[in-house]
Coordinates of C-alpha atoms in Angstrom, one line a residue:
X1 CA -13.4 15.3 5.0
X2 CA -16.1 17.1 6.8
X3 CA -13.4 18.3 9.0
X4 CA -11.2 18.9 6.7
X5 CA -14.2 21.2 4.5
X6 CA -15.5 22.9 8.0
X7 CA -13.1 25.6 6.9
X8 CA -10.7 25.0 10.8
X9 CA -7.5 26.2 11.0
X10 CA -5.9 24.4 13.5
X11 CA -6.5 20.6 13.8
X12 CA -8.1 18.7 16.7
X13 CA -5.1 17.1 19.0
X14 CA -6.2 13.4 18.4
X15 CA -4.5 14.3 14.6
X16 CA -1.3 15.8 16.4
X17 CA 1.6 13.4 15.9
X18 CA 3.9 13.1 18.9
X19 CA 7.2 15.5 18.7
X20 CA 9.7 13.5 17.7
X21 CA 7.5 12.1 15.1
X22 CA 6.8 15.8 13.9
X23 CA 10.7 17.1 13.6
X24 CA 10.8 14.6 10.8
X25 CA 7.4 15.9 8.7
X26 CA 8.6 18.9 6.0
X27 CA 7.0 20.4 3.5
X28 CA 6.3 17.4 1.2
X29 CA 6.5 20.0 -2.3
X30 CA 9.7 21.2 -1.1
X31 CA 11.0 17.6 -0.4
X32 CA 10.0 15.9 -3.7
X33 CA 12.3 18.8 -5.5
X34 CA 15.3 17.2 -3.5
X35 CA 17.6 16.0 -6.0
X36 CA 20.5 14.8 -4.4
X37 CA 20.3 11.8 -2.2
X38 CA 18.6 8.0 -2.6
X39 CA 16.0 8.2 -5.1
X40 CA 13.1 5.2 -5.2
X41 CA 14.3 3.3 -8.2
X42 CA 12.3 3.0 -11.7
X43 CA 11.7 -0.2 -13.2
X44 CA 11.2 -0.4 -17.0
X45 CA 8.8 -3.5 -17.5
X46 CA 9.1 -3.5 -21.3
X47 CA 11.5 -6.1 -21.7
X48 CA 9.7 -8.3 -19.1
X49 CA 9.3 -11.1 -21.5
X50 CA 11.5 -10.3 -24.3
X51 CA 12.0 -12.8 -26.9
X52 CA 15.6 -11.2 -26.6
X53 CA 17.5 -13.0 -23.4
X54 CA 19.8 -10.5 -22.6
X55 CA 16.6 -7.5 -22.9
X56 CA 15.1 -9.8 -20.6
X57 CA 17.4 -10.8 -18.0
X58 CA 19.1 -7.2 -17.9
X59 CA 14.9 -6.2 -17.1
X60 CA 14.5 -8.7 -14.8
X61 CA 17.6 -8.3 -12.9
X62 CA 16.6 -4.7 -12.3
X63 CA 13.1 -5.5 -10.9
X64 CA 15.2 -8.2 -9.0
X65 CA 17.7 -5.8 -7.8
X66 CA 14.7 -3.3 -6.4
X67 CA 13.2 -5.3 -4.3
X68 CA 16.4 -6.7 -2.6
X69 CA 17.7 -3.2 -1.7
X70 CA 14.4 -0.7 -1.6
X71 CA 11.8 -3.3 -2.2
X72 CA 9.5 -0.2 -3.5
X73 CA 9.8 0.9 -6.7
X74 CA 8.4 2.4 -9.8
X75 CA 6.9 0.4 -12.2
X76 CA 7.0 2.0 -16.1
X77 CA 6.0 0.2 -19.4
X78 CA 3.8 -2.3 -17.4
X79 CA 1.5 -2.9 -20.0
X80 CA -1.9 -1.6 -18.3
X81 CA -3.3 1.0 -20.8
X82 CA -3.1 4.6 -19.7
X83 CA -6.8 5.1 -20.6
X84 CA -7.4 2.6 -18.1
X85 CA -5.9 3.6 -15.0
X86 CA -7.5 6.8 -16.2
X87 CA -11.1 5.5 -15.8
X88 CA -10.2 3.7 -12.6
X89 CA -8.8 7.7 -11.7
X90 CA -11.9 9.2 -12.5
X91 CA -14.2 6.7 -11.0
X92 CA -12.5 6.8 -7.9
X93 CA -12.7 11.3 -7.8
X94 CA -16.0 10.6 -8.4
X95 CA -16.9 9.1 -5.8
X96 CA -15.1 11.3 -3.5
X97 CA -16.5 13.9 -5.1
X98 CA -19.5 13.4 -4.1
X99 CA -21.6 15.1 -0.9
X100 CA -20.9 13.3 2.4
X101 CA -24.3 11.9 2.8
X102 CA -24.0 10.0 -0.6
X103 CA -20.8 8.5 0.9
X104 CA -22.0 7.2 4.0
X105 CA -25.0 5.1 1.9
X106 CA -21.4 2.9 1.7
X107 CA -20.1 3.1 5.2
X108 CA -18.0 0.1 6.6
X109 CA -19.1 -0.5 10.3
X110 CA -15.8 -2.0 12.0
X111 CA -17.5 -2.8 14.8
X112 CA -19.8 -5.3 13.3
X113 CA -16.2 -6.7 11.6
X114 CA -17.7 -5.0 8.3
X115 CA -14.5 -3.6 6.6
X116 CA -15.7 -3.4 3.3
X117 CA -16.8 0.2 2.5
X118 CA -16.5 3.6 3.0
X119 CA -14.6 4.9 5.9
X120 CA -13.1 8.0 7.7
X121 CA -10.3 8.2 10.2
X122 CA -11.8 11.8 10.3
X123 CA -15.0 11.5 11.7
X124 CA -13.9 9.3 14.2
X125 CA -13.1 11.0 17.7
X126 CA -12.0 8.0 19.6
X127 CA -8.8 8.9 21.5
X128 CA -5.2 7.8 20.3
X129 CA -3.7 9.3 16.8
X130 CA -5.8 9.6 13.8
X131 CA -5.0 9.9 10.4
X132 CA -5.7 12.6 8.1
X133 CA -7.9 10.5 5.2
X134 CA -11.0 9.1 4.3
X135 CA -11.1 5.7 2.1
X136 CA -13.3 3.0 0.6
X137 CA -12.1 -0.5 1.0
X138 CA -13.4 -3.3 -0.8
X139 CA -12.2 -6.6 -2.2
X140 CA -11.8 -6.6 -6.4
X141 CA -10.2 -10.1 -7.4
X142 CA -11.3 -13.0 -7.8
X143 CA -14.6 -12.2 -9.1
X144 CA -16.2 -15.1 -7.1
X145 CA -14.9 -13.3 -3.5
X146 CA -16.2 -10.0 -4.7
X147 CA -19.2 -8.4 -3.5
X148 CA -20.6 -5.7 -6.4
X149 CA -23.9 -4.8 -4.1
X150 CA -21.4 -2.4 -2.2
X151 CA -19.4 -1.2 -5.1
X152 CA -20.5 2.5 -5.4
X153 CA -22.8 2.8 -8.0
X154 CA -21.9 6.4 -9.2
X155 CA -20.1 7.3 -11.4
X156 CA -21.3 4.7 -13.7
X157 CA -17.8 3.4 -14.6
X158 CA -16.8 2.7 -11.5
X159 CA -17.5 -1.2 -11.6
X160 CA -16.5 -2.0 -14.9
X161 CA -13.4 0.2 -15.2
X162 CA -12.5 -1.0 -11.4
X163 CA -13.3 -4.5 -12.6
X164 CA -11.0 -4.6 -15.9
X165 CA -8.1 -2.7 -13.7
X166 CA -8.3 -5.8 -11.4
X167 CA -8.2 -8.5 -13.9
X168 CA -4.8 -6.5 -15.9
X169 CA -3.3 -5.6 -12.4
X170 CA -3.8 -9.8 -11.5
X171 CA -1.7 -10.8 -14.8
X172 CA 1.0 -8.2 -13.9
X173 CA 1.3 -9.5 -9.9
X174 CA 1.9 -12.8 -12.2
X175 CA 4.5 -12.0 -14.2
X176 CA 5.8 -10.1 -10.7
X177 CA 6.1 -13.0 -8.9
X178 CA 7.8 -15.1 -11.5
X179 CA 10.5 -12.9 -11.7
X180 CA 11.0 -12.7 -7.5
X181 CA 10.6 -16.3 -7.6
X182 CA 13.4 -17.1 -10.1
X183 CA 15.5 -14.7 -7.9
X184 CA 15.3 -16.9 -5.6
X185 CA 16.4 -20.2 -7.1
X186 CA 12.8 -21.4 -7.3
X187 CA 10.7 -21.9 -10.4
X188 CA 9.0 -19.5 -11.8
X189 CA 5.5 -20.5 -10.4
X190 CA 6.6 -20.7 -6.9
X191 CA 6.2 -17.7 -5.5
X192 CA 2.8 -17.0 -6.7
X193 CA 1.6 -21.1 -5.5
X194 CA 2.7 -20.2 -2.0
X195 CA 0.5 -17.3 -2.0
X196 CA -3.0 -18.6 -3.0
X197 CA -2.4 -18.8 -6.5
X198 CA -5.5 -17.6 -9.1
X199 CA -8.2 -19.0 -7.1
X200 CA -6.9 -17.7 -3.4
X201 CA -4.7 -15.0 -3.8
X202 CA -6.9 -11.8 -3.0
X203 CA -7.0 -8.0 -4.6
X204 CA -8.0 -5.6 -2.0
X205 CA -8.4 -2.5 -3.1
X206 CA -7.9 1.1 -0.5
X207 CA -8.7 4.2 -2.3
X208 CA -7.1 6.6 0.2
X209 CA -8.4 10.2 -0.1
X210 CA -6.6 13.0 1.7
X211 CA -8.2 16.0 2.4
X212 CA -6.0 19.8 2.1
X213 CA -5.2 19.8 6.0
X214 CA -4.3 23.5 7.8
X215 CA -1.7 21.9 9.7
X216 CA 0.3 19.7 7.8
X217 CA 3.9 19.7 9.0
X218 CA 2.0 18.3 12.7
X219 CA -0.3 15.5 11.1
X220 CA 0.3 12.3 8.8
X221 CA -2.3 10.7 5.8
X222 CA -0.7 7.3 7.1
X223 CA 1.5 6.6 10.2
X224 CA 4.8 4.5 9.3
X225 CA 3.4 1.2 8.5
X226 CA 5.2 -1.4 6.4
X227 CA 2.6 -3.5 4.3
X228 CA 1.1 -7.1 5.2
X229 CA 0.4 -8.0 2.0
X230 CA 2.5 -10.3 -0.5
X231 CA 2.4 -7.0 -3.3
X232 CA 0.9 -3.6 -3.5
X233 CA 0.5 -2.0 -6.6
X234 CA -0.3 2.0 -6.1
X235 CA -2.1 4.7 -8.5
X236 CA -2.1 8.4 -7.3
X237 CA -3.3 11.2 -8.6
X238 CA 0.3 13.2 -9.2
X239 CA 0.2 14.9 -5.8
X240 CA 4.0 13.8 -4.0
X241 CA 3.0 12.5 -0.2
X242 CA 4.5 8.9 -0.1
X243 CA 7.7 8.8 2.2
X244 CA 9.8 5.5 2.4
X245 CA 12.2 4.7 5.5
X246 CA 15.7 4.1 3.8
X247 CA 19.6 4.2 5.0
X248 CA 17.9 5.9 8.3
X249 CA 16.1 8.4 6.8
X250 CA 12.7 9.7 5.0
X251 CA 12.8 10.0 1.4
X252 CA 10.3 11.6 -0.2
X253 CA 9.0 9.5 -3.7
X254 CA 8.9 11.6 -6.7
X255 CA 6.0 11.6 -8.9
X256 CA 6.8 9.5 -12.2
X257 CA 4.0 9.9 -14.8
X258 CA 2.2 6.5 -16.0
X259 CA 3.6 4.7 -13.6
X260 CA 2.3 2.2 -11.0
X261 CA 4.4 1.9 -7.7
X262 CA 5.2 -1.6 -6.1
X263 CA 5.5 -2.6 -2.8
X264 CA 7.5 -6.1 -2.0
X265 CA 4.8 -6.5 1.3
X266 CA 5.7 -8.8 4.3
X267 CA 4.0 -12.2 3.2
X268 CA 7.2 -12.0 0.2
X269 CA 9.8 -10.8 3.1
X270 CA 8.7 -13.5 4.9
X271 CA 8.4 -16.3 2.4
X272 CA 11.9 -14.8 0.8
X273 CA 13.6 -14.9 4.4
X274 CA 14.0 -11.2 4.3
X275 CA 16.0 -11.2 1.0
X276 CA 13.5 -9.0 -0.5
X277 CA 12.4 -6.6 2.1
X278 CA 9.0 -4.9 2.9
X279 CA 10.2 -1.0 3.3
X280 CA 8.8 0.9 6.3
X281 CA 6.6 3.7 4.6
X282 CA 4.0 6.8 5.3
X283 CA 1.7 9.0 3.8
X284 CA 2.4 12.8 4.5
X285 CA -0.5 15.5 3.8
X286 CA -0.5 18.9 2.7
X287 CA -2.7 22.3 2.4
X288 CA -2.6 23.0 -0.6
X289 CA -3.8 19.7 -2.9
X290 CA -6.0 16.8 -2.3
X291 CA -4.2 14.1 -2.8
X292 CA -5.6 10.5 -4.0
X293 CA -4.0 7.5 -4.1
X294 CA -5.1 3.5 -5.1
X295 CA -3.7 0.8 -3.7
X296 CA -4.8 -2.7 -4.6
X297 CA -2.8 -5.2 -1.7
X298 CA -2.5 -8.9 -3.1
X299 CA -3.1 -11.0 0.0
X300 CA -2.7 -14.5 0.6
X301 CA -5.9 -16.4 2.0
X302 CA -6.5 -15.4 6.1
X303 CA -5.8 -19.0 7.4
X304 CA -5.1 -21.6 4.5
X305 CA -1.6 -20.8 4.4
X306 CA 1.2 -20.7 6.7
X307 CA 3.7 -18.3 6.1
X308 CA 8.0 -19.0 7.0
X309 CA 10.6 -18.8 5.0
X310 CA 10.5 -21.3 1.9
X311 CA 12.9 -24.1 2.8
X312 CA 15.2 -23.1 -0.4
X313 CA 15.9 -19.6 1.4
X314 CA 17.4 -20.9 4.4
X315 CA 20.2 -22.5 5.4
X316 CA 23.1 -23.2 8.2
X317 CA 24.3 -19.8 7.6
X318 CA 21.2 -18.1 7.3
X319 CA 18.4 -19.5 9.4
X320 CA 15.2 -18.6 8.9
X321 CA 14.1 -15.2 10.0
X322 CA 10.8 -15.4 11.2
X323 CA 8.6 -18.4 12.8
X324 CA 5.5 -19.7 11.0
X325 CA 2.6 -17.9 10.9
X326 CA -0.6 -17.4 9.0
X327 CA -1.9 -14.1 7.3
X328 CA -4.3 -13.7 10.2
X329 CA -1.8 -14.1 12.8
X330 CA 0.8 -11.9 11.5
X331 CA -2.0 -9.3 11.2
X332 CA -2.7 -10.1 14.6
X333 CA 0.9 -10.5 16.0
X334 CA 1.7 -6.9 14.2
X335 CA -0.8 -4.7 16.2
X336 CA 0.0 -6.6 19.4
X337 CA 3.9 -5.8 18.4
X338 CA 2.5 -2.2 18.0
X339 CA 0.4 -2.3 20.9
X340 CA 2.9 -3.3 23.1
X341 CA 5.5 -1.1 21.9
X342 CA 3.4 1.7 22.3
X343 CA 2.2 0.3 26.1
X344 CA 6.1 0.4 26.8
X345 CA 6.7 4.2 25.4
X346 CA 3.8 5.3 27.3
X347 CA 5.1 7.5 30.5
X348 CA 3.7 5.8 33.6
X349 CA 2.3 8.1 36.2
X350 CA 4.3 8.8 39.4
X351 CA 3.0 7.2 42.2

């Protein structure tokens, strides 16, 4: 942010993503007007639990349906009040609103493994691609893993507004999971045991804050990724920027008011043998509006758990798709993957 406010009009080359990255980076205002083409779906919760059957099955088969073929997807009529993703909103602009030095009272230091806090990919110079945002990371659910000392303090409704968000967005990953696990042949209460349940499963929250940027169409907010987690549920602030990887090619996400978008991360890839899939995804900048977005990841404990497919999932005909692992070494196995891929692309010199 402090490079993004010092007023520059080109940006440093650490930020510069390589070429044939950038042909693929447009003008993300122009792509969200797109109408044509594969749209990220939109899943009306309302009839979730329906007393009527066929209200429910017919919403539950759609929320089933989304995940199989996008596995992102928008999420309307989930039942968290309006007025309270609005003070989760405001609390989180406040923050980021305020000067710099206030901030770094909350830095993370990485270093020291500390990844709870404030942090910048801007101030950081190290060599290698950086990313256009700032962020403040910090666990929110269960209350017993979470540590309020470095919740920000201002504005004043940040904890308990944060705090309610997390219990609400905890009963809807419940009623998420039931549905995915019923899709799968399994009772309802599967999916969510397999991933810590009430006392393991973790709520980390990222609030990702991207500054206006001079150069847009030759940086990104966030490179392609696809997400570790089991679910992510997103706020933003109305301002497009999230692009998805489907049928080959980026699709911008529209902006759909009220609404909360879902992830289907790689712990429920995994566990579903790829039936529901974890969608390859980025965050694109721009230079004309901040944009603001919260995502709460529900992760399954670091080591407690291993992860494969669920024995239900595979069979003769479809054997299971990945090997066991825990959280921590799918985290780990990922960057090496990444590492080593990017070791390979890397030209060697001529001797």
């Amino acid at each position: 942010e402090r490079l993004a406010g010092s007023g520059i009009e080109r940006i440093p080359k650490e930020y510069i993503r390589p070429e044939e990255e950038r042909r693929s980076i447009g003008d993300i205002f122009e792509e969200e007007k797109i109408a044509g083409g594969p749209q990220v779906p939109t899943v009306d919760l309302k009839g979730i639990n329906s007393e009527d059957l066929e209200v429910r099955e017919k919403c539950r088969e759609e929320l089933r349906k989304a995940a199989v073929d996008w596995g992102v997807m928008h999420l309307v009529n989930h039942g968290i009040p309006e007025e309270l993703t609005g003070r989760v909103k405001a609390a989180g602009e406040g923050f980021f609103g305020q000067p710099i030095e206030e901030k770094e009272k909350y830095a993370n230091d990485q270093a020291a493994g500390n990844v709870q806090g404030y942090g910048s990919k801007l101030a950081n110079n190290a060599s290698g691609q950086l990313e256009w945002e700032d962020y403040f990371f910090h666990c929110i659910f269960p209350e017993d893993k979470t540590d309020l000392s470095i919740w920000p303090k201002t504005p004043s409704d940040y904890i308990d507004a944060t705090k309610e968000y997390a219990k609400q967005l905890r009963a809807l990953a419940t009623k998420v999971y039931a549905v995915l696990s019923l899709g799968l042949g399994l009772e309802e209460g599967r999916l969510e045991k397999e991933v810590g349940g009430m006392e393991e499963l973790l709520l980390q929250m990222k609030i990702n804050y991207y500054p206006k940027c001079p150069q847009p169409e030759l940086a990104l907010g966030v490179e392609a990724h696809t997400d570790v987690s089991a679910l992510t549920f997103i706020l933003h602030n109305m301002v497009p920027g999230l692009q998805l990887f489907y049928g080959g090619k980026w699709v911008t996400a529209k902006c759909v008011p009220n609404s909360i978008i879902m992830h289907v991360g790689d712990t429920v890839e995994i566990l579903s043998n790829g039936k529901y899939k974890s969608i390859l995804h980025r965050g694109v900048v721009n230079k004309e509006k901040v944009r603001v977005s919260w995502a709460v990841f529900c992760e399954p404990p670091k080591d407690k758990i291993l992860l494969q497919p669920l024995p239900e999932t595979v069979s003769w005909t479809e054997p299971p798709r990945f090997p066991p692992r825990t959280f921590a070494q799918h985290i780990k196995h990922k960057l090496f993957r990444q590492s080593d891929q990017e070791a390979a692309d890397t030209p060697k010199p001529d001797n």
